[in-house]
Coordinates of C-alpha atoms and ligand atoms in Angstrom, one line a residue:
M1 CA 0.0 0.0 0.0
R2 CA 1.2 3.5 -0.8
S3 CA 1.0 5.9 2.0
S4 CA 1.3 9.6 2.1
S5 CA 4.9 9.2 3.3
D6 CA 5.8 6.9 0.5
P7 CA 8.2 8.6 -1.9
K8 CA 6.6 6.8 -4.8
A9 CA 3.1 8.2 -3.9
G10 CA 1.7 10.1 -6.8
Q11 CA 3.4 8.4 -9.7
S12 CA 1.4 9.4 -12.7
P13 CA -0.8 6.6 -14.1
G14 CA 1.2 7.1 -17.3
T15 CA -1.2 6.1 -19.9
G16 CA 0.2 8.1 -22.8
Q17 CA -3.1 10.0 -23.2
P18 CA -2.3 13.5 -22.0
D19 CA -5.6 14.8 -23.2
W20 CA -7.8 12.1 -21.7
Y21 CA -10.1 14.9 -20.2
R22 CA -11.4 15.7 -23.7
R23 CA -13.2 12.4 -23.9
A24 CA -14.0 11.9 -20.2
V25 CA -17.3 12.0 -18.4
F26 CA -16.9 13.8 -15.1
Y27 CA -19.0 13.2 -11.9
E28 CA -19.1 15.8 -9.1
V29 CA -19.1 14.3 -5.6
P30 CA -19.4 16.1 -2.2
V31 CA -17.6 13.4 -0.1
R32 CA -19.7 14.5 2.9
G33 CA -22.9 13.6 1.1
F34 CA -22.0 10.4 -0.7
Y35 CA -21.6 7.5 1.7
D36 CA -20.8 7.3 5.4
A37 CA -18.6 4.3 6.1
N38 CA -18.1 4.8 9.8
G39 CA -21.6 5.6 10.8
D40 CA -21.1 9.1 12.3
G41 CA -23.7 10.6 10.0
I42 CA -21.2 12.3 7.6
G43 CA -20.0 10.8 4.3
D44 CA -16.3 10.1 4.1
L45 CA -13.4 9.0 1.9
R46 CA -13.7 5.4 2.8
G47 CA -17.4 5.5 2.0
L48 CA -16.6 7.0 -1.4
Q49 CA -14.1 4.2 -1.9
E50 CA -16.8 1.6 -1.1
K51 CA -19.0 3.2 -3.8
L52 CA -16.3 3.2 -6.6
E53 CA -17.8 0.0 -7.9
Y54 CA -21.1 1.8 -8.5
L55 CA -19.4 4.7 -10.2
Q56 CA -17.4 2.3 -12.4
W57 CA -20.6 0.5 -13.3
L58 CA -22.3 3.8 -14.2
G59 CA -19.4 4.5 -16.5
V60 CA -17.9 7.8 -15.3
D61 CA -14.2 8.5 -16.0
C62 CA -13.2 11.2 -13.5
L63 CA -14.5 12.3 -10.1
W64 CA -14.4 15.9 -9.0
L65 CA -14.3 16.0 -5.2
L66 CA -15.6 19.1 -3.4
P67 CA -13.1 20.6 -0.9
F68 CA -12.0 17.9 1.6
Y69 CA -9.7 20.1 3.7
P70 CA -10.1 21.1 7.3
S71 CA -12.7 23.9 7.5
P72 CA -15.1 25.5 9.8
M73 CA -17.7 24.6 7.2
R74 CA -19.4 28.0 6.8
D75 CA -19.3 27.7 3.0
G76 CA -19.5 24.0 2.3
G77 CA -15.8 23.6 2.9
Y78 CA -14.7 26.4 0.5
D79 CA -13.6 28.2 3.6
I80 CA -10.3 26.3 4.1
S81 CA -8.4 26.5 7.4
D82 CA -5.6 24.1 6.4
F83 CA -4.7 23.3 2.8
M84 CA -2.3 20.4 3.6
N85 CA -4.7 18.1 5.4
I86 CA -8.0 16.3 5.2
H87 CA -11.0 17.3 7.2
P88 CA -11.2 14.8 10.2
D89 CA -14.9 14.2 9.4
L90 CA -13.9 12.9 6.0
G91 CA -10.9 10.7 6.9
T92 CA -7.1 10.9 6.6
T93 CA -4.5 11.5 4.0
D94 CA -3.9 7.7 3.9
D95 CA -7.6 7.2 3.2
L96 CA -7.2 9.5 0.2
V97 CA -4.2 7.6 -1.1
L98 CA -6.2 4.3 -0.8
L99 CA -9.1 5.9 -2.7
L100 CA -6.8 7.2 -5.4
D101 CA -5.1 3.8 -5.8
D102 CA -8.4 2.0 -6.0
A103 CA -10.0 4.5 -8.4
H104 CA -6.9 4.4 -10.7
R105 CA -7.1 0.6 -10.8
R106 CA -10.6 0.9 -11.9
G107 CA -9.8 3.4 -14.7
I108 CA -11.3 6.3 -12.8
R109 CA -9.3 9.5 -12.2
I110 CA -9.9 12.0 -9.4
I111 CA -9.5 15.8 -9.3
A112 CA -10.3 18.0 -6.3
D113 CA -11.3 21.5 -5.6
L114 CA -8.5 23.9 -4.9
V115 CA -9.4 27.3 -3.5
M116 CA -6.5 29.6 -4.3
N117 CA -8.4 32.9 -4.0
H118 CA -9.2 32.9 -0.3
T119 CA -9.0 31.1 3.0
S120 CA -11.2 30.8 6.1
D121 CA -10.7 33.6 8.6
E122 CA -9.7 30.7 10.9
H123 CA -6.6 29.8 8.8
P124 CA -3.4 30.3 10.8
W125 CA -2.1 32.6 8.0
F126 CA -5.0 35.0 8.5
I127 CA -4.8 34.8 12.3
E128 CA -1.1 35.8 12.0
S129 CA -1.7 38.4 9.3
R130 CA -4.4 40.2 11.3
S131 CA -2.4 40.1 14.6
S132 CA -0.3 43.2 13.6
R133 CA 0.9 45.3 10.7
T134 CA 4.4 44.1 11.0
N135 CA 4.2 40.3 11.4
P136 CA 5.9 38.0 8.8
R137 CA 2.5 37.4 7.1
A138 CA 1.2 40.9 7.5
D139 CA 0.7 41.3 3.7
W140 CA -0.4 37.8 2.9
Y141 CA -4.0 39.2 2.7
V142 CA -5.2 42.5 1.2
W143 CA -5.5 45.2 3.9
S144 CA -6.6 48.9 3.7
D145 CA -7.3 51.8 6.0
D146 CA -10.6 52.5 4.3
D147 CA -13.2 50.5 2.3
K148 CA -13.1 52.8 -0.7
R149 CA -10.7 51.1 -3.1
W150 CA -11.8 49.1 -6.2
P151 CA -15.5 50.2 -6.3
E152 CA -15.8 48.6 -9.8
A153 CA -15.5 45.1 -8.3
R154 CA -18.9 43.6 -7.9
V155 CA -20.1 41.9 -4.7
V156 CA -20.6 38.2 -5.6
F157 CA -22.9 37.0 -2.8
V158 CA -25.3 40.0 -3.0
D159 CA -27.8 38.2 -0.9
V160 CA -25.5 38.2 2.2
E161 CA -22.7 40.7 1.7
T162 CA -22.9 44.5 1.0
S163 CA -19.2 45.2 0.4
N164 CA -16.0 43.4 -0.5
W165 CA -14.3 45.1 2.5
T166 CA -14.8 44.0 6.1
W167 CA -13.4 45.8 9.2
D168 CA -11.1 43.8 11.3
P169 CA -11.0 45.1 14.9
V170 CA -7.9 43.1 15.7
R171 CA -5.7 44.7 13.2
G172 CA -7.7 47.9 13.0
Q173 CA -8.0 47.8 9.2
F174 CA -10.3 46.6 6.5
F175 CA -9.6 43.3 4.6
W176 CA -10.7 42.4 1.1
H177 CA -12.9 39.5 0.2
R178 CA -14.8 38.6 -3.0
F179 CA -17.1 36.1 -1.2
Y180 CA -18.2 35.8 2.4
S181 CA -16.7 38.2 5.0
H182 CA -15.3 35.1 6.8
Q183 CA -13.3 34.3 3.6
P184 CA -10.4 36.9 3.3
D185 CA -8.7 37.0 -0.1
L186 CA -5.0 36.0 -0.3
N187 CA -2.7 38.7 -1.7
Y188 CA -1.0 37.3 -4.8
D189 CA 1.1 40.5 -5.2
N190 CA 3.2 38.9 -2.5
P191 CA 5.4 36.2 -4.2
D192 CA 5.5 34.2 -0.9
V193 CA 1.7 33.5 -1.3
E194 CA 2.2 32.1 -4.8
A195 CA 5.1 30.0 -3.6
A196 CA 3.0 28.6 -0.7
M197 CA 0.2 27.8 -3.1
L198 CA 2.6 26.0 -5.4
G199 CA 3.8 23.9 -2.5
I200 CA 0.2 22.9 -1.7
V201 CA -0.4 22.0 -5.4
R202 CA 2.7 19.8 -5.3
H203 CA 1.7 18.1 -2.1
W204 CA -1.6 16.8 -3.5
L205 CA -0.2 15.9 -6.9
D206 CA 2.5 14.0 -5.2
L207 CA -0.2 11.9 -3.5
G208 CA -1.6 11.0 -7.0
L209 CA -4.5 13.5 -7.6
D210 CA -5.2 13.9 -11.3
G211 CA -5.7 17.6 -11.2
F212 CA -7.7 20.4 -9.7
R213 CA -10.9 22.4 -10.2
L214 CA -9.6 25.9 -9.7
D215 CA -12.3 27.6 -7.6
A216 CA -13.1 31.3 -8.2
I217 CA -9.9 31.6 -10.3
S218 CA -10.7 34.9 -11.9
Y219 CA -10.4 36.9 -8.8
L220 CA -6.8 36.5 -7.8
F221 CA -5.6 40.1 -8.3
Q222 CA -7.1 43.6 -7.9
R223 CA -6.1 46.6 -9.9
D224 CA -7.4 50.2 -9.8
G225 CA -10.1 51.1 -12.3
T226 CA -10.9 47.4 -13.1
T227 CA -13.5 44.9 -12.0
G228 CA -10.6 42.7 -10.7
E229 CA -11.8 39.8 -12.8
S230 CA -9.5 37.9 -15.2
L231 CA -6.7 40.4 -15.0
P232 CA -3.5 39.8 -17.1
E233 CA -1.7 39.1 -13.8
T234 CA -4.1 36.2 -13.0
H235 CA -3.4 34.7 -16.4
A236 CA 0.4 35.1 -16.0
L237 CA 0.1 33.3 -12.7
L238 CA -1.9 30.5 -14.3
R239 CA 0.8 30.1 -16.9
R240 CA 3.4 29.7 -14.2
L241 CA 1.3 27.2 -12.4
R242 CA 0.7 25.2 -15.5
K243 CA 4.4 25.2 -16.3
E244 CA 5.3 23.8 -12.9
I245 CA 2.8 21.1 -13.2
D246 CA 3.7 20.1 -16.8
A247 CA 7.3 19.9 -15.8
A248 CA 6.8 17.2 -13.1
Y249 CA 3.3 15.8 -13.3
P250 CA 2.2 14.4 -16.6
E251 CA -1.5 13.9 -17.5
R252 CA -2.9 16.2 -14.8
V253 CA -5.7 18.6 -15.6
L254 CA -6.6 22.1 -14.5
L255 CA -10.3 23.0 -14.7
A256 CA -11.1 26.7 -14.3
E257 CA -14.2 27.9 -12.5
A258 CA -14.8 31.4 -13.8
N259 CA -18.4 32.7 -14.2
Q260 CA -17.6 34.9 -17.2
W261 CA -18.9 35.5 -20.8
P262 CA -17.5 33.2 -23.5
A263 CA -15.1 35.7 -24.9
D264 CA -13.4 36.1 -21.4
L265 CA -13.7 32.4 -20.6
V266 CA -11.5 31.4 -23.5
D267 CA -8.6 33.4 -22.0
F268 CA -8.4 30.8 -19.3
F269 CA -7.2 28.3 -22.0
G270 CA -4.4 30.8 -22.9
Q271 CA -2.5 29.5 -25.9
G272 CA -3.1 26.0 -24.6
D273 CA -0.7 27.0 -21.7
E274 CA -3.1 27.8 -18.9
C275 CA -6.1 25.6 -17.9
Q276 CA -6.9 22.6 -20.1
M277 CA -10.5 22.9 -19.2
C278 CA -13.0 25.6 -18.3
F279 CA -16.6 25.5 -17.3
H280 CA -19.0 26.9 -19.9
F281 CA -21.1 28.9 -17.5
P282 CA -23.3 30.9 -19.9
L283 CA -24.4 27.8 -21.8
M284 CA -26.1 26.2 -18.7
P285 CA -29.0 28.6 -18.0
R286 CA -29.6 28.8 -21.8
L287 CA -30.3 25.1 -22.0
F288 CA -33.0 25.5 -19.4
M289 CA -34.3 28.6 -21.2
A290 CA -34.3 26.9 -24.6
V291 CA -36.4 23.9 -23.4
R292 CA -38.9 26.2 -21.6
R293 CA -39.2 28.6 -24.6
E294 CA -39.2 25.5 -26.9
Q295 CA -36.7 27.4 -29.1
R296 CA -33.1 26.6 -29.9
F297 CA -32.1 30.2 -30.2
P298 CA -30.7 30.7 -26.7
V299 CA -28.3 27.8 -27.2
T300 CA -27.3 28.4 -30.8
E301 CA -26.7 32.1 -30.0
I302 CA -24.3 31.4 -27.1
L303 CA -22.5 28.7 -29.0
S304 CA -22.0 31.1 -31.9
Q305 CA -20.4 33.6 -29.4
S306 CA -18.1 30.9 -28.0
P307 CA -14.7 31.3 -29.7
E308 CA -12.6 28.4 -30.9
I309 CA -10.4 26.9 -28.2
P310 CA -6.9 25.6 -28.5
P311 CA -6.8 21.9 -29.8
T312 CA -5.6 20.5 -26.5
C313 CA -8.4 22.2 -24.5
Q314 CA -11.9 21.3 -23.7
W315 CA -15.1 22.9 -22.3
A316 CA -16.6 21.5 -19.2
I317 CA -20.4 21.6 -19.6
F318 CA -23.0 20.8 -17.0
L319 CA -26.7 21.1 -16.1
R320 CA -26.5 21.3 -12.4
N321 CA -23.9 21.5 -9.7
H322 CA -23.5 22.1 -5.9
D323 CA -24.2 25.8 -6.3
E324 CA -27.4 27.6 -7.4
L325 CA -28.4 27.6 -11.1
S326 CA -26.5 30.8 -11.6
L327 CA -28.3 33.6 -13.5
E328 CA -25.3 36.0 -13.4
K329 CA -24.6 35.6 -17.1
V330 CA -28.0 36.3 -18.6
S331 CA -29.8 39.6 -19.3
E332 CA -32.1 41.1 -16.6
E333 CA -35.1 40.2 -18.7
E334 CA -33.9 36.6 -19.2
R335 CA -33.3 36.4 -15.4
D336 CA -36.9 37.5 -14.7
Y337 CA -38.1 34.9 -17.2
M338 CA -36.1 32.1 -15.6
V339 CA -37.1 33.0 -12.1
A340 CA -40.8 33.2 -13.2
E341 CA -40.5 29.8 -14.9
Y342 CA -38.2 27.8 -12.6
A343 CA -38.5 29.4 -9.1
K344 CA -42.2 30.0 -8.7
D345 CA -41.8 29.9 -4.9
P346 CA -39.4 32.7 -3.7
R347 CA -37.8 30.2 -1.3
M348 CA -36.3 28.5 -4.4
Q349 CA -34.2 31.6 -5.1
R350 CA -30.6 31.8 -4.0
N351 CA -28.3 34.8 -4.6
L352 CA -28.8 35.7 -8.3
G353 CA -30.0 32.1 -9.1
I354 CA -32.2 29.2 -8.3
G355 CA -31.3 26.6 -5.6
R356 CA -32.8 23.5 -7.2
R357 CA -31.8 20.2 -8.8
L358 CA -32.4 19.0 -12.3
A359 CA -35.5 16.8 -11.7
P360 CA -37.5 19.3 -9.6
L361 CA -36.6 22.1 -12.0
L362 CA -38.3 20.0 -14.7
D363 CA -41.3 19.1 -12.5
G364 CA -40.0 15.5 -12.6
D365 CA -40.6 15.2 -16.4
R366 CA -38.4 12.3 -17.4
G367 CA -38.7 12.9 -21.1
L368 CA -37.5 16.4 -20.7
A369 CA -34.6 15.3 -18.4
E370 CA -33.6 12.8 -21.1
L371 CA -33.6 15.5 -23.7
L372 CA -31.4 17.8 -21.5
V373 CA -29.0 14.9 -20.8
A374 CA -28.8 14.1 -24.5
L375 CA -27.8 17.7 -25.2
L376 CA -25.3 17.6 -22.3
L377 CA -23.7 14.4 -23.7
S378 CA -23.6 15.6 -27.4
L379 CA -22.8 19.3 -27.3
P380 CA -19.1 20.2 -27.6
G381 CA -17.4 19.7 -24.2
S382 CA -16.9 17.1 -21.5
P383 CA -20.0 16.6 -19.5
V384 CA -19.9 17.0 -15.7
L385 CA -22.7 15.1 -13.9
Y386 CA -23.9 16.1 -10.5
Y387 CA -24.2 13.2 -8.0
G388 CA -27.8 12.0 -7.7
D389 CA -28.9 13.5 -11.0
E390 CA -28.5 10.1 -12.5
L391 CA -31.4 9.0 -10.3
L392 CA -33.4 12.2 -10.9
M393 CA -33.0 13.0 -7.2
G394 CA -34.9 16.0 -5.7
D395 CA -34.0 18.9 -3.5
N396 CA -35.1 20.5 -0.3
V397 CA -35.6 24.3 -0.7
Y398 CA -36.3 24.7 3.0
L399 CA -32.7 24.1 3.8
G400 CA -30.5 27.2 4.1
D401 CA -28.0 28.5 1.5
R402 CA -27.2 25.9 -1.1
D403 CA -27.8 22.9 1.2
S404 CA -31.0 22.5 -0.8
V405 CA -29.1 20.5 -3.4
R406 CA -26.6 18.8 -1.1
T407 CA -28.7 16.3 0.7
P408 CA -27.5 12.6 1.2
M409 CA -27.1 10.4 -1.8
Q410 CA -30.1 8.0 -1.9
W411 CA -28.8 4.5 -2.1
S412 CA -31.7 2.4 -0.9
P413 CA -35.1 2.5 0.8
D414 CA -33.4 1.6 4.1
R415 CA -32.9 3.9 7.1
N416 CA -31.2 7.2 6.2
A417 CA -31.6 6.4 2.5
G418 CA -28.9 3.7 3.0
F419 CA -26.4 6.6 3.2
S420 CA -25.5 6.1 6.9
K421 CA -25.9 3.7 9.7
G422 CA -25.8 6.6 12.2
D423 CA -28.8 8.0 14.0
F424 CA -31.0 10.2 11.9
A425 CA -30.3 13.1 14.2
Q426 CA -26.5 12.8 13.5
L427 CA -26.8 13.2 9.7
Y428 CA -25.0 16.2 8.3
L429 CA -28.3 17.0 6.5
P430 CA -31.6 15.1 6.4
P431 CA -32.2 12.9 3.4
L432 CA -35.2 13.7 1.2
M433 CA -38.4 12.1 2.5
D434 CA -41.1 13.7 0.4
P435 CA -43.4 11.4 -1.5
V436 CA -42.2 12.4 -5.0
F437 CA -38.4 12.5 -4.7
G438 CA -37.9 10.9 -1.3
Y439 CA -35.5 8.0 -0.9
Q440 CA -38.4 5.5 -0.5
S441 CA -39.2 6.0 -4.2
V442 CA -35.9 7.4 -5.7
N443 CA -32.8 5.3 -4.9
V444 CA -30.0 3.4 -6.5
E445 CA -31.2 0.0 -5.4
A446 CA -34.6 0.3 -6.9
Q447 CA -33.3 1.8 -10.1
Q448 CA -30.7 -0.8 -10.6
R449 CA -33.4 -3.4 -10.3
S450 CA -35.6 -1.8 -12.9
P451 CA -34.2 -2.1 -16.4
S452 CA -36.3 0.9 -17.6
S453 CA -35.1 3.2 -14.9
F454 CA -33.5 6.6 -15.5
L455 CA -30.3 5.2 -14.0
H456 CA -30.1 2.4 -16.6
W457 CA -30.9 4.8 -19.3
M458 CA -28.1 7.1 -18.2
R459 CA -25.7 4.2 -18.1
R460 CA -26.6 3.2 -21.6
M461 CA -26.2 6.8 -22.9
L462 CA -22.7 6.9 -21.3
Q463 CA -21.8 3.7 -23.1
V464 CA -23.0 5.0 -26.4
R465 CA -21.1 8.3 -25.9
K466 CA -18.0 6.4 -25.1
S467 CA -18.1 4.4 -28.3
Y468 CA -18.0 7.6 -30.4
L469 CA -15.0 9.7 -29.7
Q470 CA -16.5 12.3 -31.9
F471 CA -18.6 13.4 -28.9
G472 CA -15.5 14.4 -27.1
T473 CA -13.0 15.4 -29.7
G474 CA -15.0 16.0 -32.8
G475 CA -15.9 19.2 -34.6
F476 CA -19.3 20.8 -34.3
E477 CA -21.5 21.8 -37.3
T478 CA -25.0 23.0 -36.9
V479 CA -27.6 21.7 -39.4
D480 CA -30.0 24.2 -40.9
C481 CA -33.6 23.5 -40.1
A482 CA -36.5 25.9 -40.6
N483 CA -38.4 24.7 -37.5
P484 CA -37.1 26.8 -34.6
S485 CA -37.9 24.1 -32.0
V486 CA -35.4 21.7 -33.5
L487 CA -31.7 21.8 -32.7
A488 CA -29.7 19.6 -35.0
Y489 CA -25.9 19.4 -35.4
V490 CA -23.2 17.0 -36.6
R491 CA -20.2 16.0 -34.5
V492 CA -17.6 15.6 -37.2
P493 CA -14.6 13.3 -36.5
E494 CA -11.4 15.1 -35.7
A495 CA -8.9 15.2 -38.5
H496 CA -6.1 12.8 -38.2
G497 CA -3.0 14.1 -36.6
Q498 CA -4.9 16.8 -34.7
S499 CA -3.8 17.3 -31.1
G500 CA -2.3 13.9 -30.9
V501 CA -5.4 11.9 -30.3
A502 CA -6.2 10.6 -33.7
G503 CA -6.1 6.8 -33.8
D504 CA -7.2 6.3 -30.2
A505 CA -9.1 3.1 -30.1
P506 CA -12.7 3.6 -29.1
L507 CA -14.1 2.0 -26.0
T508 CA -10.8 1.7 -24.2
A509 CA -11.7 4.2 -21.5
R510 CA -11.7 1.5 -18.8
A511 CA -8.2 0.6 -19.7
E512 CA -7.0 4.1 -20.0
V513 CA -5.5 4.5 -16.5
G514 CA -3.1 2.3 -14.8
P515 CA -3.1 -1.5 -14.9
A516 CA -6.6 -3.0 -15.0
V517 CA -7.7 -5.1 -12.0
Q518 CA -6.6 -8.6 -12.8
P519 CA -9.1 -11.3 -12.0
G520 CA -8.1 -12.8 -8.6
A521 CA -5.7 -10.0 -7.8
P522 CA -5.8 -8.9 -4.2
E523 CA -7.8 -5.8 -3.7
S524 CA -6.9 -3.0 -1.4
P525 CA -8.1 -3.3 2.2
G526 CA -11.5 -1.8 2.9
L527 CA -13.0 -2.8 -0.4
P528 CA -16.4 -4.5 0.0
E529 CA -16.9 -7.9 -1.4
S530 CA -17.6 -7.6 -5.0
R531 CA -21.3 -8.1 -5.8
A532 CA -22.6 -8.7 -9.2
L533 CA -24.1 -5.4 -10.3
P534 CA -27.1 -5.5 -12.7
E535 CA -26.6 -5.4 -16.4
S536 CA -28.4 -2.7 -18.4
P537 CA -30.6 -4.0 -21.2
A538 CA -28.2 -5.0 -23.9
L539 CA -27.2 -2.5 -26.6
P540 CA -26.8 -3.8 -30.1
E541 CA -23.2 -4.2 -31.2
S542 CA -21.9 -0.8 -32.0
P543 CA -18.7 -0.7 -33.9
G544 CA -18.7 3.1 -33.5
D545 CA -16.6 4.1 -36.5
P546 CA -14.4 7.0 -35.4
Q547 CA -14.4 8.2 -39.0
S548 CA -18.2 8.6 -39.3
P549 CA -19.9 11.9 -38.5
V550 CA -22.7 11.7 -35.9
L551 CA -25.9 13.6 -36.5
C552 CA -27.8 14.7 -33.4
V553 CA -31.4 16.0 -33.7
H554 CA -33.3 17.3 -30.7
N555 CA -36.9 18.5 -30.4
L556 CA -37.1 21.2 -27.7
S557 CA -40.9 21.3 -27.9
R558 CA -43.4 19.4 -25.8
F559 CA -45.3 18.6 -28.9
A560 CA -44.4 16.4 -31.9
Q561 CA -42.5 18.3 -34.6
P562 CA -41.6 17.9 -38.2
A563 CA -38.0 18.7 -39.2
W564 CA -36.7 19.4 -42.7
L565 CA -32.9 19.1 -42.3
D566 CA -30.3 20.3 -44.7
L567 CA -28.0 17.3 -44.8
V568 CA -27.0 17.8 -48.4
R569 CA -23.3 17.7 -47.4
W570 CA -23.9 14.1 -46.2
A571 CA -25.9 12.9 -49.2
G572 CA -25.6 9.2 -49.8
R573 CA -24.8 8.3 -46.2
T574 CA -27.2 6.2 -44.2
P575 CA -28.2 7.4 -40.8
V576 CA -28.0 4.5 -38.3
E577 CA -29.6 5.3 -35.0
L578 CA -27.1 4.9 -32.2
L579 CA -29.2 3.3 -29.4
G580 CA -30.9 0.6 -31.6
R581 CA -28.5 0.5 -34.6
V582 CA -31.6 0.7 -36.9
P583 CA -30.7 2.1 -40.4
F584 CA -32.9 4.9 -41.7
P585 CA -33.4 5.8 -45.3
P586 CA -30.2 7.2 -46.9
V587 CA -29.7 10.9 -47.0
A588 CA -30.9 12.2 -50.4
G589 CA -29.9 15.3 -52.4
G590 CA -32.6 17.7 -51.1
L591 CA -33.8 18.4 -47.5
T592 CA -34.2 15.3 -45.3
H593 CA -37.5 15.0 -43.5
M594 CA -37.8 13.7 -39.9
T595 CA -40.6 13.4 -37.4
L596 CA -39.7 13.9 -33.7
G597 CA -41.9 13.0 -30.8
P598 CA -42.4 15.4 -27.9
H599 CA -39.0 16.3 -26.4
G600 CA -37.7 13.5 -28.7
F601 CA -34.1 13.2 -29.9
Y602 CA -32.2 11.0 -32.2
W603 CA -28.4 10.4 -32.5
F604 CA -27.3 8.8 -35.8
E605 CA -24.0 7.6 -37.1
L606 CA -23.9 8.8 -40.7
V607 CA -22.5 5.6 -42.3
A608 CA -20.8 5.8 -45.7
E609 CA -22.2 3.5 -48.4
S610 CA -19.0 1.6 -48.5
A611 CA -19.2 0.7 -44.8
L612 CA -22.7 -0.6 -45.1
H613 CA -22.0 -2.7 -48.2
P614 CA -18.3 -3.4 -48.0
E615 CA -16.5 -5.0 -50.9
P616 CA -16.7 -8.8 -50.5
A617 CA -13.5 -10.2 -49.1
L618 CA -11.6 -12.5 -51.5
E619 CA -12.3 -15.6 -49.4
D620 CA -16.0 -14.9 -49.5
L621 CA -16.1 -15.1 -53.3
Ligands
GLC1 C1 -17.2 28.8 -5.8 C2 -17.9 27.6 -5.3 C3 -18.9 28.0 -4.3 C4 -18.3 28.8 -3.2 C5 -17.5 30.0 -3.8 C6 -16.7 30.7 -2.7 O1 -18.1 29.6 -6.5 O2 -18.5 26.8 -6.3 O3 -19.6 26.9 -3.7 O4 -19.2 29.3 -2.3 O5 -16.6 29.5 -4.8 O6 -15.6 29.9 -2.3
CA2 CA1 -18.5 9.2 8.4

């Protein structure tokens, strides 16, 4: 067993696939909410390890763990009081190493949140910094005699904070913070702060983490007369960070969290020398807007405003996450519309957004959820799933802040949703118990048993996505269609030689990382006995030709729709539907007609004539 003190800890899995993240499906896990192995009411790292088998069965490639560091937990752990350790509720560094080893053996990578922008006010650095104006860490944070500087910088948490400055009676000065007033911002104009952060990065990469989600990364610097967002100094720091990582840690990924417009977001990719990935924030609310308006325009408009990205980079796209459905990057009119449609009860609103999960946002409409997931899995980018959304889990809007969407994972109809053997009163948050989304009706056990469940559907969709690399690395061409409710596009295979991924064999994702688990090989301690997990209804053989374009057609309307698609460029090819492998009539010279059911969608491989009727082999003659 590797331990945190083992000098070999953190060796890269070394798979020779430096851009694995372009084809990966990500899954966001709050460790606290996933599975409680020691029965104290709080999910932990050992519990997550016990559930790796489930995640492998589901077919995800990379986990993103919410902050696991010691913290007073006043902002879900984003208020860190010690960057070098694990929160005692969640386990130990050795538990993390065991988890990483086990995940890597299963072909699953793990990245974690890193909060570079700020710390908790309980962090020893801040306690020292505030203690006087002359201590060694006096300028590790941003201090001022007044609260007048940088008025252009907006307040992010407008529902709680009124200023980015807070008076500290100990030091007798104001300190700067972009988020809660208990989260002072670090001062990156001080090179010692950057050096300390690089040490932290190395510490976790040495243990084997596959990368970081860089939280609130656009706010690292402040400059007069600016909003303090995405300044050149921030990008220069990211380039230094990337260089350090590339030099010593191959195949790691940096994922930027920056709630910005597309034109500013692409700056986080740099020239391919900053973050490899970046969340596409403006796309998310527009997906929800498009299906409610039953019009593709919100989505096509934002995509047309999204500049090309460097070939080794990738968008991270998502429907829901641990925060509110952010409405920062929409117009005021659009915000009013979204709130009126999706947050009818004011208790559903959080900050500038909506504190709800996928299923309740859609009033539990499974067909609509399938449509949104189909878009998530086929639009350009790597999809990031939020734990529990594969079950269509619900939320609890009566819980404070964003806890509405952070309730325990629902494993079974047993006590505490099968999440914990502790007493109900000990649980970090109550599981959902309402008749619609409560754990009695929505849970992993029941859905694994039912072949027609959303969970099995999701698993099949992930399998299909994986057999077509085009979804991850292919180009994107919209298909003209006069019906505004229909969104159609083709994912065109990446040209050979581009960004070093051409020729990747499809369907090898499971074998991508580290040595596969050998049958009979001893498993790491703490692993539960392997149970046979249910198979999903079989998919027809899908060779998934990496050279075929894939046509995706989606009906955003709740009514059946006709679609005349301009597929002239693909004339002669035969659309073969991906879930059933059923061939449709070949694409002819004019417009192609298709009928779509309410919220219906089709994905087709556009198979060339020669692939359908190959030349007979010599020995067959
Ligand atoms: C990010 C996190 C959010 C947190 C904030 C402040 O936006 O996603 O949960 O509250 O940073 O750290
Ligand atoms: Ca626990």
